[in-house]
Amino acid sequence: MAWLLQRRGFKNIVVLESQERVGGKIYSYERDGIPHELGACYTQPAYHSIHELLHNFNLHAPIPVAGRTVYRDSGKPMAFGDDVIKQIRRTMGGFWKILPKKAIGIGVVLELQRYKRIHRNILGSYTGQLPPRPPEHILRDLSTPFLTWLKNHELDLLVSIFRLFQSAQGYGYLETVPALYGLMWNTPEVIDIATQQMSGKGKGASLVKTGMGSVLDAMVQDMDVAIHTQERVIEVVREDCIHLKTINPQNRTSAWEADELIVAAPHKAILNTLKVPTSQERELFSSLESSIMTTTLQSGIQPTCEKIDSWFDNIVPGRDHQVITQRCSQAFISPEKFREHSPTQPIERVVYQYGEQGADVEAITGHYQRYQCAIDIKDHEVIKRCHWPDYFPHWTEQGIIQGNPWRLLDMQGQHNTWWIGSSACFESINDVFEYNLRICDRYIDSPGIKRLQR
């Protein structure tokens, strides 16, 4: 946002960052020349704004990410496509049990097309990450859990697909996340891309060759903005101007003054620092809920050399903070080195644990013991770990019914305060950036509209 504002002529921009580095939930940890994404990791063809940003800094060298092995409780590994077929046969029953794979695949594609039509009928056609505010009866429909919504619209065939598209990305269990977030993430364009990829004709997710963090490094080098790291905001007073107080690791406090305040921190947590939050701010942000994500870069000896492993039986309520996926960065960034790797030698993988109720970072050890018969990891060593307790902030059923995402957008700029980041929209780098662009378009670039003052 600071980069966007400076490009629009704003001056005297100061970034107060509580961590020792910039980037928040974007963190590319480099080891032996390989960037391991411990935060935001993938781009996809629908990330138009991010691709433009990458092109702007000559960083657009996408590394395709494909190939996923699925493990079930039985311990038997299976390719993702075969696992989808098996789950459909098991859950749908009837004639689905005897249909050949190709026929089931055609059925899935047809249902995805029907999902697109329902999506457009409900939300219309729109650009950007946030659709226009739907009428109240639609909001009530979108407030139900995504799994319930799929069943209500007779889209049961797609449950195993959306278990990957939604829950395996850390965007809520299908059983609990409001359907709005499922539709916001799985847009008709994304479904088209996924359908093309399943047919082998399209491109899917990709990694940034130099690491997602290189985009932030390029932004910092491109702008003249004061960035103060390890300055945690502990008080905000909004009077004629905005007064802030921060504290650093040495417990030294600093005072700051500003004309405008832009909050990218988790909105619910910032309520504790606002001296006098408005009733609307208190209502909106106190009702936000967050998930929990832990990413661990670990080294271990694993006889199987899969690029991505997933444990889809763990992506359900009741298995909070279990391992859901592990990815070998080297397999994509340096495939020739990966092919030469001996299975008797340790190799690094990024391991993802997701939950909604609690966190147990050490559950990763129990996970490998539990699945030892299948993957037999030895000499497990933790190299780096990131714990994200405010991952995927979102409103619950009542917040969706009240239209909170759109109420927040309309509230922007009140008391010279602007609310951005994943709390305002959705937990993806593209959604966060597009939300910033939307604020610029609505409040700065559009003539005749209330403007953020330079």
CSV table of C-alpha atoms in Angstrom, one decimal:
chain,number,residue,atom,x,y,z
A,1,MET,CA,0.0,0.0,0.0
A,2,ALA,CA,2.9,2.3,0.7
A,3,TRP,CA,4.3,1.6,-2.7
A,4,LEU,CA,0.9,2.3,-4.3
A,5,LEU,CA,0.5,5.6,-2.4
A,6,GLN,CA,4.0,6.8,-3.3
A,7,ARG,CA,3.3,6.2,-7.0
A,8,ARG,CA,0.3,8.4,-6.6
A,9,GLY,CA,2.3,11.3,-5.2
A,10,PHE,CA,2.0,10.8,-1.5
A,11,LYS,CA,5.0,11.9,0.7
A,12,ASN,CA,6.1,11.4,4.3
A,13,ILE,CA,5.0,7.8,4.4
A,14,VAL,CA,6.1,5.8,7.4
A,15,VAL,CA,5.7,2.0,7.8
A,16,LEU,CA,5.7,0.7,11.4
A,17,GLU,CA,6.5,-3.0,11.4
A,18,SER,CA,6.3,-5.1,14.6
A,19,GLN,CA,8.5,-7.9,13.2
A,20,GLU,CA,12.2,-7.7,12.5
A,21,ARG,CA,11.5,-8.0,8.7
A,22,VAL,CA,8.9,-6.7,6.3
A,23,GLY,CA,6.4,-9.0,4.7
A,24,GLY,CA,4.1,-10.4,7.4
A,25,LYS,CA,2.7,-13.7,6.1
A,26,ILE,CA,5.0,-13.5,3.0
A,27,TYR,CA,8.3,-15.2,4.0
A,28,SER,CA,10.7,-16.8,1.6
A,29,TYR,CA,13.4,-18.6,3.7
A,30,GLU,CA,16.4,-19.3,1.6
A,31,ARG,CA,18.6,-22.4,2.3
A,32,ASP,CA,21.3,-23.6,0.0
A,33,GLY,CA,20.0,-21.3,-2.8
A,34,ILE,CA,16.5,-22.7,-2.6
A,35,PRO,CA,13.7,-20.3,-1.5
A,36,HIS,CA,11.3,-22.2,0.8
A,37,GLU,CA,7.9,-20.4,1.1
A,38,LEU,CA,6.9,-20.4,4.7
A,39,GLY,CA,4.0,-18.0,4.1
A,40,ALA,CA,2.3,-17.1,0.9
A,41,CYS,CA,3.6,-19.5,-1.7
A,42,TYR,CA,1.7,-19.9,-5.0
A,43,THR,CA,0.5,-17.7,-7.7
A,44,GLN,CA,-2.1,-18.9,-10.3
A,45,PRO,CA,-3.3,-17.6,-13.7
A,46,ALA,CA,-6.2,-15.7,-12.0
A,47,TYR,CA,-3.7,-13.6,-10.1
A,48,HIS,CA,-3.7,-10.8,-12.7
A,49,SER,CA,-2.6,-8.0,-10.4
A,50,ILE,CA,0.3,-10.1,-9.0
A,51,HIS,CA,1.4,-11.1,-12.4
A,52,GLU,CA,1.5,-7.4,-13.4
A,53,LEU,CA,3.5,-6.7,-10.3
A,54,LEU,CA,6.0,-9.5,-11.1
A,55,HIS,CA,6.3,-8.2,-14.7
A,56,ASN,CA,6.9,-4.7,-13.4
A,57,PHE,CA,10.0,-5.9,-11.4
A,58,ASN,CA,11.1,-8.4,-14.1
A,59,LEU,CA,10.5,-11.3,-11.6
A,60,HIS,CA,7.9,-13.1,-13.7
A,61,ALA,CA,9.5,-16.5,-14.1
A,62,PRO,CA,6.8,-18.9,-12.9
A,63,ILE,CA,7.7,-22.4,-11.8
A,64,PRO,CA,4.7,-24.7,-12.5
A,65,VAL,CA,3.6,-26.7,-9.4
A,66,ALA,CA,1.9,-30.0,-10.3
A,67,GLY,CA,1.8,-33.5,-9.0
A,68,ARG,CA,0.2,-34.4,-5.6
A,69,THR,CA,0.2,-37.7,-3.7
A,70,VAL,CA,-2.7,-38.2,-1.3
A,71,TYR,CA,-2.4,-40.4,1.8
A,72,ARG,CA,-5.5,-41.6,3.6
A,73,ASP,CA,-5.7,-43.1,7.0
A,74,SER,CA,-5.2,-46.5,5.4
A,75,GLY,CA,-1.7,-45.3,4.6
A,76,LYS,CA,-1.9,-46.2,0.9
A,77,PRO,CA,-0.6,-43.4,-1.4
A,78,MET,CA,-2.6,-42.4,-4.4
A,79,ALA,CA,-2.4,-39.7,-7.1
A,80,PHE,CA,-4.8,-36.9,-6.5
A,81,GLY,CA,-7.0,-37.6,-9.5
A,82,ASP,CA,-7.3,-41.2,-8.6
A,83,ASP,CA,-8.2,-40.3,-5.0
A,84,VAL,CA,-11.0,-38.0,-6.2
A,85,ILE,CA,-12.4,-40.9,-8.2
A,86,LYS,CA,-12.2,-43.2,-5.2
A,87,GLN,CA,-13.9,-40.7,-2.9
A,88,ILE,CA,-16.7,-40.0,-5.4
A,89,ARG,CA,-17.4,-43.7,-5.7
A,90,ARG,CA,-17.4,-44.1,-2.0
A,91,THR,CA,-19.5,-41.1,-1.0
A,92,MET,CA,-21.9,-41.0,-4.0
A,93,GLY,CA,-22.6,-44.8,-4.2
A,94,GLY,CA,-25.1,-46.2,-6.6
A,95,PHE,CA,-24.1,-46.3,-10.3
A,96,TRP,CA,-21.1,-44.0,-9.5
A,97,LYS,CA,-19.4,-47.2,-8.1
A,98,ILE,CA,-19.4,-48.9,-11.5
A,99,LEU,CA,-18.8,-45.9,-13.8
A,100,PRO,CA,-15.3,-45.9,-15.5
A,101,LYS,CA,-12.9,-43.1,-14.5
A,102,LYS,CA,-13.4,-41.1,-17.7
A,103,ALA,CA,-17.2,-41.0,-17.2
A,104,ILE,CA,-16.7,-39.8,-13.6
A,105,GLY,CA,-14.3,-37.2,-14.8
A,106,ILE,CA,-16.8,-35.9,-17.3
A,107,GLY,CA,-19.4,-35.8,-14.6
A,108,VAL,CA,-17.1,-33.7,-12.4
A,109,VAL,CA,-16.4,-31.3,-15.3
A,110,LEU,CA,-20.2,-30.9,-15.9
A,111,GLU,CA,-20.8,-30.2,-12.3
A,112,LEU,CA,-18.1,-27.6,-12.2
A,113,GLN,CA,-19.8,-25.9,-15.1
A,114,ARG,CA,-23.1,-26.0,-13.2
A,115,TYR,CA,-21.3,-24.6,-10.1
A,116,LYS,CA,-20.1,-21.7,-12.3
A,117,ARG,CA,-23.7,-21.0,-13.5
A,118,ILE,CA,-25.0,-21.0,-9.9
A,119,HIS,CA,-22.1,-18.7,-8.9
A,120,ARG,CA,-23.0,-16.2,-11.6
A,121,ASN,CA,-26.7,-16.3,-10.8
A,122,ILE,CA,-26.0,-15.5,-7.2
A,123,LEU,CA,-23.2,-13.0,-7.4
A,124,GLY,CA,-23.3,-11.8,-11.0
A,125,SER,CA,-20.2,-11.1,-13.1
A,126,TYR,CA,-17.7,-8.9,-11.5
A,127,THR,CA,-13.9,-8.1,-11.4
A,128,GLY,CA,-11.7,-8.0,-8.4
A,129,GLN,CA,-11.9,-10.0,-5.3
A,130,LEU,CA,-15.0,-8.8,-3.6
A,131,PRO,CA,-18.4,-9.1,-5.5
A,132,PRO,CA,-21.1,-6.5,-5.2
A,133,ARG,CA,-23.1,-6.8,-2.0
A,134,PRO,CA,-25.9,-9.4,-2.6
A,135,PRO,CA,-29.4,-8.9,-1.3
A,136,GLU,CA,-30.3,-10.2,2.2
A,137,HIS,CA,-31.8,-13.5,1.1
A,138,ILE,CA,-28.6,-14.3,-0.8
A,139,LEU,CA,-26.4,-13.3,2.2
A,140,ARG,CA,-28.4,-15.8,4.3
A,141,ASP,CA,-27.7,-18.5,1.8
A,142,LEU,CA,-24.0,-17.6,1.7
A,143,SER,CA,-23.7,-17.6,5.5
A,144,THR,CA,-24.3,-21.4,5.7
A,145,PRO,CA,-21.2,-23.6,5.9
A,146,PHE,CA,-19.7,-24.2,2.4
A,147,LEU,CA,-20.4,-28.0,2.7
A,148,THR,CA,-24.1,-27.3,3.5
A,149,TRP,CA,-24.3,-24.9,0.6
A,150,LEU,CA,-22.8,-27.4,-1.8
A,151,LYS,CA,-25.4,-30.0,-0.7
A,152,ASN,CA,-28.2,-27.5,-0.8
A,153,HIS,CA,-27.4,-26.8,-4.4
A,154,GLU,CA,-27.0,-30.6,-5.1
A,155,LEU,CA,-23.2,-30.2,-5.8
A,156,ASP,CA,-22.3,-33.2,-3.6
A,157,LEU,CA,-20.1,-34.6,-6.4
A,158,LEU,CA,-17.7,-31.6,-5.9
A,159,VAL,CA,-17.1,-32.0,-2.2
A,160,SER,CA,-13.8,-33.9,-2.6
A,161,ILE,CA,-12.6,-31.3,-5.2
A,162,PHE,CA,-13.4,-28.4,-2.9
A,163,ARG,CA,-11.7,-30.2,0.0
A,164,LEU,CA,-8.5,-29.5,-2.0
A,165,PHE,CA,-9.4,-26.2,-3.5
A,166,GLN,CA,-10.6,-24.7,-0.2
A,167,SER,CA,-9.5,-26.5,2.9
A,168,ALA,CA,-6.1,-27.8,1.8
A,169,GLN,CA,-5.2,-24.1,1.2
A,170,GLY,CA,-6.0,-23.3,4.8
A,171,TYR,CA,-9.2,-21.5,3.9
A,172,GLY,CA,-11.5,-23.2,6.4
A,173,TYR,CA,-13.0,-26.6,6.9
A,174,LEU,CA,-15.9,-27.1,4.5
A,175,GLU,CA,-18.0,-28.0,7.5
A,176,THR,CA,-17.6,-24.6,9.2
A,177,VAL,CA,-16.4,-21.9,6.8
A,178,PRO,CA,-19.2,-19.7,5.5
A,179,ALA,CA,-20.0,-20.4,1.8
A,180,LEU,CA,-19.3,-16.8,0.9
A,181,TYR,CA,-15.6,-17.4,1.3
A,182,GLY,CA,-15.8,-20.6,-0.8
A,183,LEU,CA,-17.4,-18.6,-3.6
A,184,MET,CA,-15.0,-15.7,-3.2
A,185,TRP,CA,-12.0,-18.0,-3.6
A,186,ASN,CA,-13.5,-20.4,-6.2
A,187,THR,CA,-14.6,-17.9,-8.8
A,188,PRO,CA,-15.8,-19.0,-12.3
A,189,GLU,CA,-12.4,-18.0,-13.7
A,190,VAL,CA,-10.6,-20.2,-11.1
A,191,ILE,CA,-12.9,-23.1,-12.0
A,192,ASP,CA,-12.1,-22.7,-15.7
A,193,ILE,CA,-8.4,-22.7,-14.9
A,194,ALA,CA,-8.8,-25.8,-12.7
A,195,THR,CA,-10.9,-27.6,-15.4
A,196,GLN,CA,-8.3,-26.9,-18.1
A,197,GLN,CA,-5.5,-28.1,-15.8
A,198,MET,CA,-7.4,-31.3,-15.0
A,199,SER,CA,-7.7,-31.9,-18.7
A,200,GLY,CA,-4.0,-31.4,-19.2
A,201,LYS,CA,-4.5,-28.3,-21.4
A,202,GLY,CA,-4.0,-25.4,-19.0
A,203,LYS,CA,-1.6,-23.9,-16.5
A,204,GLY,CA,-2.2,-24.1,-12.7
A,205,ALA,CA,-0.5,-22.9,-9.6
A,206,SER,CA,3.2,-21.8,-9.8
A,207,LEU,CA,6.0,-20.7,-7.5
A,208,VAL,CA,8.0,-17.5,-8.0
A,209,LYS,CA,11.5,-18.6,-8.9
A,210,THR,CA,13.2,-16.0,-6.8
A,211,GLY,CA,10.7,-16.4,-3.9
A,212,MET,CA,7.6,-14.5,-3.1
A,213,GLY,CA,9.7,-12.3,-0.8
A,214,SER,CA,11.7,-10.9,-3.7
A,215,VAL,CA,8.6,-9.0,-4.7
A,216,LEU,CA,8.6,-7.1,-1.4
A,217,ASP,CA,12.4,-6.6,-1.6
A,218,ALA,CA,11.9,-5.0,-5.0
A,219,MET,CA,9.1,-2.7,-3.7
A,220,VAL,CA,11.3,-1.6,-0.8
A,221,GLN,CA,14.1,-0.7,-3.2
A,222,ASP,CA,11.8,1.1,-5.5
A,223,MET,CA,10.4,3.5,-3.0
A,224,ASP,CA,11.5,6.2,-0.7
A,225,VAL,CA,9.6,5.3,2.4
A,226,ALA,CA,10.7,5.2,6.0
A,227,ILE,CA,10.4,1.6,7.4
A,228,HIS,CA,10.9,1.0,11.1
A,229,THR,CA,11.0,-2.6,12.0
A,230,GLN,CA,10.4,-4.1,15.5
A,231,GLU,CA,8.1,-1.2,16.4
A,232,ARG,CA,4.9,-2.6,17.9
A,233,VAL,CA,2.0,-0.2,18.1
A,234,ILE,CA,0.6,-0.2,21.6
A,235,GLU,CA,-1.6,2.9,21.6
A,236,VAL,CA,-3.6,4.9,19.0
A,237,VAL,CA,-5.3,8.2,19.8
A,238,ARG,CA,-7.3,9.8,17.1
A,239,GLU,CA,-7.9,13.5,17.7
A,240,ASP,CA,-7.1,16.5,15.4
A,241,CYS,CA,-4.2,14.3,14.2
A,242,ILE,CA,-3.4,10.7,15.0
A,243,HIS,CA,-1.0,9.9,17.8
A,244,LEU,CA,0.7,6.6,18.0
A,245,LYS,CA,2.9,5.0,20.6
A,246,THR,CA,5.2,2.0,19.8
A,247,ILE,CA,7.5,-0.2,21.8
A,248,ASN,CA,10.6,-2.0,20.6
A,249,PRO,CA,12.3,-5.2,22.0
A,250,GLN,CA,14.4,-3.1,24.4
A,251,ASN,CA,11.1,-1.7,25.9
A,252,ARG,CA,11.9,1.7,24.6
A,253,THR,CA,8.7,3.6,23.5
A,254,SER,CA,8.4,6.0,20.7
A,255,ALA,CA,5.8,8.6,19.7
A,256,TRP,CA,4.5,9.3,16.2
A,257,GLU,CA,2.0,11.7,14.6
A,258,ALA,CA,0.1,11.1,11.4
A,259,ASP,CA,-2.6,12.7,9.3
A,260,GLU,CA,-3.9,9.3,8.1
A,261,LEU,CA,-3.6,5.8,9.6
A,262,ILE,CA,-3.6,2.7,7.5
A,263,VAL,CA,-4.0,-0.5,9.5
A,264,ALA,CA,-2.7,-3.8,8.0
A,265,ALA,CA,-2.4,-5.6,11.3
A,266,PRO,CA,-5.1,-8.1,12.3
A,267,HIS,CA,-8.1,-5.9,12.9
A,268,LYS,CA,-9.4,-7.7,15.9
A,269,ALA,CA,-6.1,-7.3,17.8
A,270,ILE,CA,-5.8,-3.6,17.0
A,271,LEU,CA,-9.0,-2.9,19.0
A,272,ASN,CA,-6.9,-3.2,22.1
A,273,THR,CA,-4.7,-0.4,21.0
A,274,LEU,CA,-7.4,2.1,19.9
A,275,LYS,CA,-8.0,4.6,22.6
A,276,VAL,CA,-11.7,5.1,21.6
A,277,PRO,CA,-12.8,2.7,18.9
A,278,THR,CA,-16.1,3.5,17.3
A,279,SER,CA,-19.1,1.3,18.0
A,280,GLN,CA,-19.0,0.1,14.4
A,281,GLU,CA,-15.3,-0.7,14.6
A,282,ARG,CA,-15.9,-2.6,17.8
A,283,GLU,CA,-18.9,-4.5,16.3
A,284,LEU,CA,-17.1,-5.4,13.0
A,285,PHE,CA,-13.7,-6.4,14.3
A,286,SER,CA,-14.7,-8.1,17.5
A,287,SER,CA,-16.8,-10.6,15.5
A,288,LEU,CA,-13.8,-11.7,13.3
A,289,GLU,CA,-12.5,-15.2,13.8
A,290,SER,CA,-9.1,-16.5,12.7
A,291,SER,CA,-7.7,-19.9,11.9
A,292,ILE,CA,-4.2,-21.1,12.9
A,293,MET,CA,-1.5,-22.1,10.5
A,294,THR,CA,2.0,-23.4,11.3
A,295,THR,CA,4.6,-23.9,8.6
A,296,THR,CA,7.7,-25.9,9.3
A,297,LEU,CA,10.8,-26.3,7.2
A,298,GLN,CA,12.1,-29.7,8.2
A,299,SER,CA,14.8,-32.0,7.0
A,300,GLY,CA,14.4,-35.8,7.0
A,301,ILE,CA,15.2,-39.0,5.1
A,302,GLN,CA,12.1,-40.1,3.2
A,303,PRO,CA,12.4,-43.1,0.8
A,304,THR,CA,9.6,-41.8,-1.4
A,305,CYS,CA,10.5,-38.8,-3.5
A,306,GLU,CA,7.1,-37.1,-4.0
A,307,LYS,CA,6.9,-33.4,-4.8
A,308,ILE,CA,3.8,-32.7,-2.7
A,309,ASP,CA,2.2,-35.0,-0.2
A,310,SER,CA,-1.3,-34.4,1.3
A,311,TRP,CA,-3.3,-36.0,4.1
A,312,PHE,CA,-6.9,-35.1,3.3
A,313,ASP,CA,-8.4,-37.1,6.1
A,314,ASN,CA,-6.8,-34.5,8.4
A,315,ILE,CA,-8.6,-31.6,6.8
A,316,VAL,CA,-11.8,-32.0,8.9
A,317,PRO,CA,-13.0,-30.6,12.3
A,318,GLY,CA,-11.7,-32.7,15.2
A,319,ARG,CA,-8.2,-33.0,13.7
A,320,ASP,CA,-7.0,-29.5,14.4
A,321,HIS,CA,-3.4,-28.6,13.6
A,322,GLN,CA,-2.7,-32.0,12.1
A,323,VAL,CA,-0.3,-32.1,9.1
A,324,ILE,CA,-2.3,-31.4,5.9
A,325,THR,CA,0.5,-31.1,3.3
A,326,GLN,CA,4.2,-31.1,2.8
A,327,ARG,CA,6.0,-29.7,-0.3
A,328,CYS,CA,9.6,-30.3,-1.5
A,329,SER,CA,10.6,-26.9,-2.8
A,330,GLN,CA,13.7,-28.3,-4.5
A,331,ALA,CA,11.6,-30.6,-6.7
A,332,PHE,CA,10.2,-27.5,-8.5
A,333,ILE,CA,13.0,-24.9,-8.1
A,334,SER,CA,15.8,-27.2,-8.9
A,335,PRO,CA,14.3,-30.4,-10.5
A,336,GLU,CA,17.6,-31.7,-11.8
A,337,LYS,CA,19.1,-31.6,-8.3
A,338,PHE,CA,15.9,-33.3,-7.0
A,339,ARG,CA,16.2,-36.1,-9.6
A,340,GLU,CA,19.8,-36.7,-8.5
A,341,HIS,CA,18.9,-36.8,-4.8
A,342,SER,CA,19.5,-40.1,-3.0
A,343,PRO,CA,16.6,-41.3,-0.9
A,344,THR,CA,19.1,-42.3,1.8
A,345,GLN,CA,20.1,-38.6,2.2
A,346,PRO,CA,18.0,-35.9,4.1
A,347,ILE,CA,16.1,-33.4,2.1
A,348,GLU,CA,14.1,-30.3,3.1
A,349,ARG,CA,10.3,-30.0,2.9
A,350,VAL,CA,7.8,-27.4,4.0
A,351,VAL,CA,5.2,-28.9,6.3
A,352,TYR,CA,1.7,-27.3,6.8
A,353,GLN,CA,-0.4,-27.7,9.9
A,354,TYR,CA,-3.9,-26.1,10.0
A,355,GLY,CA,-6.5,-25.7,12.7
A,356,GLU,CA,-9.4,-23.6,13.8
A,357,GLN,CA,-9.6,-24.3,17.6
A,358,GLY,CA,-6.1,-24.9,18.8
A,359,ALA,CA,-2.4,-25.4,17.9
A,360,ASP,CA,0.1,-28.1,18.7
A,361,VAL,CA,3.2,-27.5,16.7
A,362,GLU,CA,4.8,-30.7,18.0
A,363,ALA,CA,2.0,-32.7,16.4
A,364,ILE,CA,4.2,-32.9,13.4
A,365,THR,CA,6.4,-35.5,15.1
A,366,GLY,CA,3.4,-37.7,16.0
A,367,HIS,CA,2.2,-37.4,12.4
A,368,TYR,CA,5.4,-39.0,11.0
A,369,GLN,CA,5.2,-41.7,13.7
A,370,ARG,CA,1.6,-42.4,12.8
A,371,TYR,CA,2.3,-42.7,9.1
A,372,GLN,CA,5.6,-44.4,9.4
A,373,CYS,CA,4.4,-47.5,7.6
A,374,ALA,CA,3.7,-45.2,4.5
A,375,ILE,CA,6.5,-42.7,4.4
A,376,ASP,CA,9.0,-43.8,7.0
A,377,ILE,CA,10.6,-40.5,7.7
A,378,LYS,CA,13.9,-40.7,9.7
A,379,ASP,CA,16.2,-38.2,11.3
A,380,HIS,CA,13.5,-35.5,11.4
A,381,GLU,CA,15.0,-32.1,12.1
A,382,VAL,CA,13.2,-28.7,12.4
A,383,ILE,CA,15.1,-26.0,10.5
A,384,LYS,CA,12.7,-23.1,10.7
A,385,ARG,CA,9.1,-22.7,11.9
A,386,CYS,CA,6.5,-19.9,11.5
A,387,HIS,CA,3.4,-19.9,13.6
A,388,TRP,CA,0.5,-17.8,12.2
A,389,PRO,CA,-2.2,-17.5,14.9
A,390,ASP,CA,-4.2,-14.9,12.9
A,391,TYR,CA,-4.4,-16.8,9.7
A,392,PHE,CA,-7.5,-16.4,7.4
A,393,PRO,CA,-9.5,-13.9,9.5
A,394,HIS,CA,-13.1,-14.1,8.5
A,395,TRP,CA,-16.6,-13.3,9.7
A,396,THR,CA,-18.9,-16.0,10.9
A,397,GLU,CA,-22.5,-16.6,9.9
A,398,GLN,CA,-24.0,-13.6,11.5
A,399,GLY,CA,-21.3,-11.3,10.1
A,400,ILE,CA,-22.0,-12.5,6.6
A,401,ILE,CA,-25.8,-12.0,7.1
A,402,GLN,CA,-25.1,-8.4,8.2
A,403,GLY,CA,-22.9,-7.8,5.1
A,404,ASN,CA,-19.7,-7.0,7.1
A,405,PRO,CA,-17.2,-7.1,4.2
A,406,TRP,CA,-19.2,-4.4,2.4
A,407,ARG,CA,-19.9,-2.4,5.5
A,408,LEU,CA,-16.1,-2.2,6.1
A,409,LEU,CA,-15.5,-1.1,2.6
A,410,ASP,CA,-18.0,1.8,3.0
A,411,MET,CA,-16.5,2.7,6.4
A,412,GLN,CA,-13.0,3.3,4.9
A,413,GLY,CA,-11.5,6.6,5.7
A,414,GLN,CA,-13.7,7.5,8.7
A,415,HIS,CA,-11.7,9.1,11.5
A,416,ASN,CA,-8.8,9.2,8.9
A,417,THR,CA,-8.4,5.5,9.4
A,418,TRP,CA,-8.1,2.9,6.6
A,419,TRP,CA,-8.4,-0.9,7.1
A,420,ILE,CA,-6.5,-3.2,4.8
A,421,GLY,CA,-4.8,-6.6,4.8
A,422,SER,CA,-6.4,-10.1,5.0
A,423,SER,CA,-8.8,-9.0,7.8
A,424,ALA,CA,-10.5,-6.7,5.3
A,425,CYS,CA,-10.8,-9.2,2.4
A,426,PHE,CA,-9.3,-12.7,2.0
A,427,GLU,CA,-6.1,-14.5,3.0
A,428,SER,CA,-4.3,-14.4,-0.4
A,429,ILE,CA,-1.6,-12.1,-1.7
A,430,ASN,CA,-3.7,-11.3,-4.8
A,431,ASP,CA,-6.8,-10.5,-2.7
A,432,VAL,CA,-4.9,-8.2,-0.4
A,433,PHE,CA,-3.2,-6.4,-3.2
A,434,GLU,CA,-6.4,-6.0,-5.2
A,435,TYR,CA,-8.2,-4.7,-2.1
A,436,ASN,CA,-5.5,-2.0,-1.9
A,437,LEU,CA,-6.1,-1.2,-5.6
A,438,ARG,CA,-9.8,-1.0,-4.9
A,439,ILE,CA,-9.3,1.5,-2.2
A,440,CYS,CA,-7.1,3.6,-4.4
A,441,ASP,CA,-9.6,3.4,-7.2
A,442,ARG,CA,-12.6,4.4,-5.0
A,443,TYR,CA,-11.0,7.0,-2.7
A,444,ILE,CA,-8.0,8.4,-4.6
A,445,ASP,CA,-8.2,8.0,-8.3
A,446,SER,CA,-11.9,8.4,-9.0
A,447,PRO,CA,-13.0,12.1,-9.6
A,448,GLY,CA,-15.8,13.4,-7.4
A,449,ILE,CA,-15.3,10.8,-4.7
A,450,LYS,CA,-14.1,11.5,-1.2
A,451,ARG,CA,-10.3,11.2,-1.3
A,452,LEU,CA,-7.5,10.2,0.9
A,453,GLN,CA,-5.6,13.5,1.4
A,454,ARG,CA,-2.0,13.7,0.0
